CSV table of C-alpha atoms in Angstrom, one decimal:
chain,number,residue,atom,x,y,z
A,1,GLU,CA,-22.3,-4.2,-23.2
A,2,THR,CA,-18.7,-4.7,-22.3
A,3,GLY,CA,-16.9,-6.3,-19.4
A,4,VAL,CA,-18.7,-8.3,-16.8
A,5,THR,CA,-22.3,-7.5,-15.9
A,6,GLN,CA,-24.4,-8.7,-13.0
A,7,THR,CA,-28.2,-8.6,-12.4
A,8,PRO,CA,-29.9,-7.7,-10.3
A,9,ARG,CA,-27.8,-5.0,-8.6
A,10,HIS,CA,-29.8,-5.2,-5.4
A,11,LEU,CA,-32.0,-8.0,-4.1
A,12,VAL,CA,-34.0,-8.3,-0.9
A,13,MET,CA,-35.5,-11.7,-0.2
A,14,GLY,CA,-37.1,-13.6,2.6
A,15,MET,CA,-35.7,-16.8,4.1
A,16,THR,CA,-38.2,-19.0,2.2
A,17,ASN,CA,-37.8,-17.4,-1.2
A,18,LYS,CA,-36.0,-18.8,-4.2
A,19,LYS,CA,-34.1,-16.3,-6.4
A,20,SER,CA,-31.2,-16.4,-8.9
A,21,LEU,CA,-28.3,-14.1,-9.5
A,22,LYS,CA,-27.0,-13.7,-13.1
A,23,CYS,CA,-23.6,-12.9,-14.4
A,24,GLU,CA,-22.6,-12.4,-18.0
A,25,GLN,CA,-19.1,-11.7,-19.4
A,26,HIS,CA,-18.4,-10.1,-22.8
A,27,LEU,CA,-14.6,-10.6,-22.7
A,28,GLY,CA,-14.2,-13.9,-24.5
A,29,HIS,CA,-13.1,-15.6,-21.2
A,30,ASN,CA,-13.7,-19.2,-20.3
A,31,ALA,CA,-13.4,-19.2,-16.5
A,32,MET,CA,-15.9,-17.6,-14.2
A,33,TYR,CA,-16.1,-17.2,-10.5
A,34,TRP,CA,-18.5,-16.4,-7.7
A,35,TYR,CA,-17.2,-14.5,-4.6
A,36,LYS,CA,-18.9,-13.5,-1.4
A,37,GLN,CA,-17.9,-10.2,0.3
A,38,SER,CA,-19.3,-9.8,3.8
A,39,ALA,CA,-18.8,-6.8,6.0
A,40,LYS,CA,-15.3,-6.8,7.6
A,41,LYS,CA,-14.3,-10.1,6.0
A,42,PRO,CA,-12.0,-10.7,3.1
A,43,LEU,CA,-13.5,-11.8,-0.2
A,44,GLU,CA,-14.3,-15.5,-0.1
A,45,LEU,CA,-14.1,-17.6,-3.3
A,46,MET,CA,-17.3,-19.7,-3.5
A,47,PHE,CA,-17.2,-21.4,-6.9
A,48,VAL,CA,-15.0,-21.6,-10.0
A,49,TYR,CA,-16.0,-22.8,-13.4
A,50,SER,CA,-13.3,-23.4,-16.0
A,51,LEU,CA,-14.4,-24.4,-19.5
A,52,GLU,CA,-18.0,-24.8,-18.1
A,53,GLU,CA,-16.8,-27.4,-15.6
A,54,ARG,CA,-16.9,-26.7,-11.9
A,55,VAL,CA,-13.4,-26.9,-10.6
A,56,GLU,CA,-13.6,-25.3,-7.2
A,57,ASN,CA,-16.3,-25.5,-4.5
A,58,ASN,CA,-15.0,-24.0,-1.3
A,59,SER,CA,-17.2,-25.6,1.3
A,60,VAL,CA,-20.2,-23.6,0.4
A,61,PRO,CA,-23.6,-24.5,1.9
A,62,SER,CA,-26.0,-26.4,-0.4
A,63,ARG,CA,-28.5,-23.5,-0.3
A,64,PHE,CA,-26.2,-21.9,-2.9
A,65,SER,CA,-26.3,-23.7,-6.2
A,66,PRO,CA,-24.2,-22.5,-9.2
A,67,GLU,CA,-24.9,-23.1,-12.8
A,68,CYS,CA,-22.8,-22.4,-15.9
A,69,PRO,CA,-24.7,-23.1,-19.1
A,70,ASN,CA,-22.0,-21.7,-21.3
A,71,SER,CA,-18.7,-19.8,-21.0
A,72,SER,CA,-20.4,-16.4,-21.1
A,73,HIS,CA,-23.0,-17.0,-18.4
A,74,LEU,CA,-23.0,-17.9,-14.8
A,75,PHE,CA,-25.9,-18.2,-12.3
A,76,LEU,CA,-26.1,-18.5,-8.6
A,77,HIS,CA,-29.4,-20.0,-7.5
A,78,LEU,CA,-30.5,-19.2,-3.9
A,79,HIS,CA,-32.9,-20.9,-1.7
A,80,THR,CA,-33.7,-21.1,2.0
A,81,LEU,CA,-31.1,-18.5,2.8
A,82,GLN,CA,-30.2,-17.2,6.3
A,83,PRO,CA,-29.7,-13.6,7.4
A,84,GLU,CA,-25.9,-14.2,7.6
A,85,ASP,CA,-26.0,-14.8,3.9
A,86,SER,CA,-26.6,-11.0,3.4
A,87,ALA,CA,-23.5,-9.8,1.5
A,88,LEU,CA,-22.2,-8.4,-1.8
A,89,TYR,CA,-21.9,-11.2,-4.3
A,90,LEU,CA,-19.3,-10.6,-7.0
A,91,CYS,CA,-18.8,-12.4,-10.2
A,92,ALA,CA,-15.5,-12.4,-12.1
A,93,SER,CA,-14.0,-13.9,-15.2
A,94,SER,CA,-10.6,-14.7,-16.6
A,95,GLN,CA,-8.9,-16.9,-19.2
A,96,ALA,CA,-8.8,-20.5,-18.1
A,97,ARG,CA,-5.7,-21.8,-20.0
A,98,THR,CA,-3.9,-18.7,-21.2
A,99,SER,CA,-1.6,-16.7,-18.9
A,100,PRO,CA,-1.8,-14.3,-17.1
A,101,TYR,CA,-5.3,-15.3,-15.8
A,102,GLU,CA,-6.1,-11.7,-14.9
A,103,GLN,CA,-9.5,-11.5,-13.2
A,104,TYR,CA,-12.1,-9.0,-14.2
A,105,PHE,CA,-15.0,-8.3,-11.8
A,106,GLY,CA,-18.6,-7.3,-12.2
A,107,PRO,CA,-20.3,-4.6,-10.1
A,108,GLY,CA,-21.8,-7.1,-7.7
A,109,THR,CA,-25.3,-7.9,-6.4
A,110,ARG,CA,-26.1,-6.5,-2.9
A,111,LEU,CA,-28.2,-9.2,-1.3
A,112,THR,CA,-30.2,-8.7,1.9
A,113,VAL,CA,-31.9,-11.6,3.5
A,114,THR,CA,-34.8,-10.7,5.9
B,1,LYS,CA,-3.5,-23.0,3.5
B,2,GLN,CA,-2.6,-19.7,1.9
B,3,GLU,CA,-3.3,-16.6,4.0
B,4,VAL,CA,-3.0,-13.0,2.8
B,5,THR,CA,-2.7,-10.0,5.1
B,6,GLN,CA,-2.5,-6.3,4.3
B,7,ILE,CA,-1.0,-3.5,6.4
B,8,PRO,CA,-2.2,-1.0,7.3
B,9,ALA,CA,-5.9,-1.7,7.5
B,10,ALA,CA,-6.6,2.0,7.0
B,11,LEU,CA,-4.6,5.0,5.9
B,12,SER,CA,-5.3,8.7,5.7
B,13,VAL,CA,-2.9,11.1,3.9
B,14,PRO,CA,-3.0,14.6,2.5
B,15,GLU,CA,-3.2,15.1,-1.2
B,16,GLY,CA,0.2,14.9,-3.0
B,17,GLU,CA,1.9,12.5,-0.7
B,18,ASN,CA,3.6,9.3,-2.0
B,19,LEU,CA,2.4,6.2,-0.1
B,20,VAL,CA,3.0,2.5,0.1
B,21,LEU,CA,0.5,-0.3,0.8
B,22,ASN,CA,1.7,-3.7,1.9
B,23,CYS,CA,0.5,-7.2,1.2
B,24,SER,CA,2.0,-10.4,2.7
B,25,PHE,CA,1.2,-14.0,1.9
B,26,THR,CA,2.2,-17.2,3.7
B,27,ASP,CA,2.8,-19.7,0.8
B,28,SER,CA,5.3,-18.5,-1.7
B,29,ALA,CA,4.1,-21.1,-4.3
B,30,ILE,CA,2.0,-18.5,-6.2
B,31,TYR,CA,1.4,-18.1,-9.9
B,32,ASN,CA,0.7,-14.4,-9.8
B,33,LEU,CA,-0.5,-11.5,-7.6
B,34,GLN,CA,-3.1,-9.0,-8.6
B,35,TRP,CA,-3.8,-5.6,-7.0
B,36,PHE,CA,-7.4,-4.2,-7.2
B,37,ARG,CA,-9.2,-1.1,-6.0
B,38,GLN,CA,-12.8,-1.2,-4.8
B,39,ASP,CA,-15.0,1.9,-4.4
B,40,PRO,CA,-17.7,1.6,-1.7
B,41,GLY,CA,-20.4,-0.9,-2.6
B,42,LYS,CA,-18.9,-1.5,-6.0
B,43,GLY,CA,-17.0,-4.3,-7.8
B,44,LEU,CA,-13.3,-4.5,-8.1
B,45,THR,CA,-11.1,-2.8,-10.7
B,46,SER,CA,-7.9,-4.5,-11.6
B,47,LEU,CA,-4.9,-2.2,-11.2
B,48,LEU,CA,-1.8,-4.4,-11.8
B,49,LEU,CA,-0.9,-8.0,-12.1
B,50,ILE,CA,2.5,-9.4,-11.4
B,51,GLN,CA,3.5,-12.8,-12.6
B,52,SER,CA,5.6,-14.9,-10.1
B,53,SER,CA,8.7,-14.5,-12.4
B,54,GLN,CA,8.4,-10.7,-12.4
B,55,ARG,CA,9.7,-8.2,-9.8
B,56,GLU,CA,7.5,-5.2,-10.5
B,57,GLN,CA,4.9,-3.7,-12.7
B,58,THR,CA,4.1,-0.1,-13.4
B,59,SER,CA,1.0,1.7,-14.6
B,60,GLY,CA,0.9,5.5,-14.5
B,61,ARG,CA,1.4,6.6,-10.9
B,62,LEU,CA,1.2,3.1,-9.6
B,63,ASN,CA,4.1,0.7,-9.1
B,64,ALA,CA,3.7,-2.8,-7.7
B,65,SER,CA,6.6,-4.9,-6.6
B,66,LEU,CA,6.8,-8.6,-5.7
B,67,ASP,CA,9.3,-10.5,-3.5
B,68,LYS,CA,8.0,-14.0,-3.8
B,69,SER,CA,10.7,-15.6,-1.5
B,70,SER,CA,9.7,-13.4,1.4
B,71,GLY,CA,6.0,-13.5,0.6
B,72,ARG,CA,5.6,-9.7,0.1
B,73,SER,CA,4.2,-7.3,-2.4
B,74,THR,CA,4.0,-3.5,-2.2
B,75,LEU,CA,1.8,-1.0,-4.1
B,76,TYR,CA,3.4,2.4,-4.4
B,77,ILE,CA,1.1,5.3,-5.3
B,78,ALA,CA,2.9,8.5,-6.3
B,79,ALA,CA,1.5,12.0,-5.9
B,80,SER,CA,-1.8,10.8,-4.3
B,81,GLN,CA,-5.1,12.5,-5.3
B,82,PRO,CA,-8.5,12.5,-3.6
B,83,GLY,CA,-9.8,10.3,-6.5
B,84,ASP,CA,-7.4,7.6,-5.2
B,85,SER,CA,-9.6,7.2,-2.1
B,86,ALA,CA,-10.8,3.6,-2.1
B,87,THR,CA,-10.1,0.2,-0.6
B,88,TYR,CA,-7.1,-1.5,-2.1
B,89,LEU,CA,-7.0,-5.3,-2.2
B,90,CYS,CA,-4.3,-7.8,-3.2
B,91,ALA,CA,-5.0,-11.4,-4.3
B,92,VAL,CA,-2.7,-14.3,-5.0
B,93,ARG,CA,-3.4,-17.1,-7.4
B,94,ASP,CA,-1.8,-20.4,-6.3
B,95,ASN,CA,0.1,-22.8,-8.5
B,96,TYR,CA,-2.2,-25.7,-7.9
B,97,GLY,CA,-5.5,-24.7,-9.4
B,98,GLN,CA,-7.8,-21.8,-9.9
B,99,ASN,CA,-7.9,-20.7,-6.3
B,100,PHE,CA,-7.5,-17.0,-5.6
B,101,VAL,CA,-7.0,-15.8,-2.0
B,102,PHE,CA,-7.7,-12.2,-1.2
B,103,GLY,CA,-6.4,-10.0,1.6
B,104,PRO,CA,-8.7,-7.9,3.8
B,105,GLY,CA,-7.8,-4.7,2.1
B,106,THR,CA,-6.4,-1.3,3.0
B,107,ARG,CA,-8.9,1.6,3.1
B,108,LEU,CA,-7.2,4.7,1.8
B,109,SER,CA,-8.4,8.3,2.2
B,110,VAL,CA,-6.6,11.1,0.4
B,111,LEU,CA,-7.6,14.4,1.9
B,112,PRO,CA,-7.8,17.5,-0.3
């Protein structure tokens, strides 16, 4: 596979479930990002990992827990979510220390919390 | 705190027209600006990236300009086609870290 892949593409979960979103990049990048896209709101940056170290955490509730085991994989662990967490979750990657830091996005996971 | 706005929010044009999408940002201390397109329910596709030291970038029928001092970028689409229908987003990367801030997007419809 090429580019940035995300699984699953669609997820429906109850408020008491625990699930994980997975992102994998095949571009040789070393920075990875999680974004949330809600209806009628701009994309919100949630987390940034650069060289496998978390460098940004933009006031995201603790019910979202990221994990970056290596530079090619990124996970978002979900637990005790709320209905307002329903959104499209997008993963992206870029180079961390080499300009121009162009971002490449995956297709997203459409999450519905019931 | 960086804020990015895009005007118009939505645009509908007949096929063949040239058009301009606008992006404004409040903090001129940016590292680069990137334009994306997003089809409904899909991820983002990178169109053009302009470094802060550059004035414009071109790819095919697309031309993006950057005026950092005034906090503006434009995306010019020549000879629009129905396949150009999508939401167009701009994003700025700041100088201070890995933070990217996105605008709300412009939803473009090109009518056959």
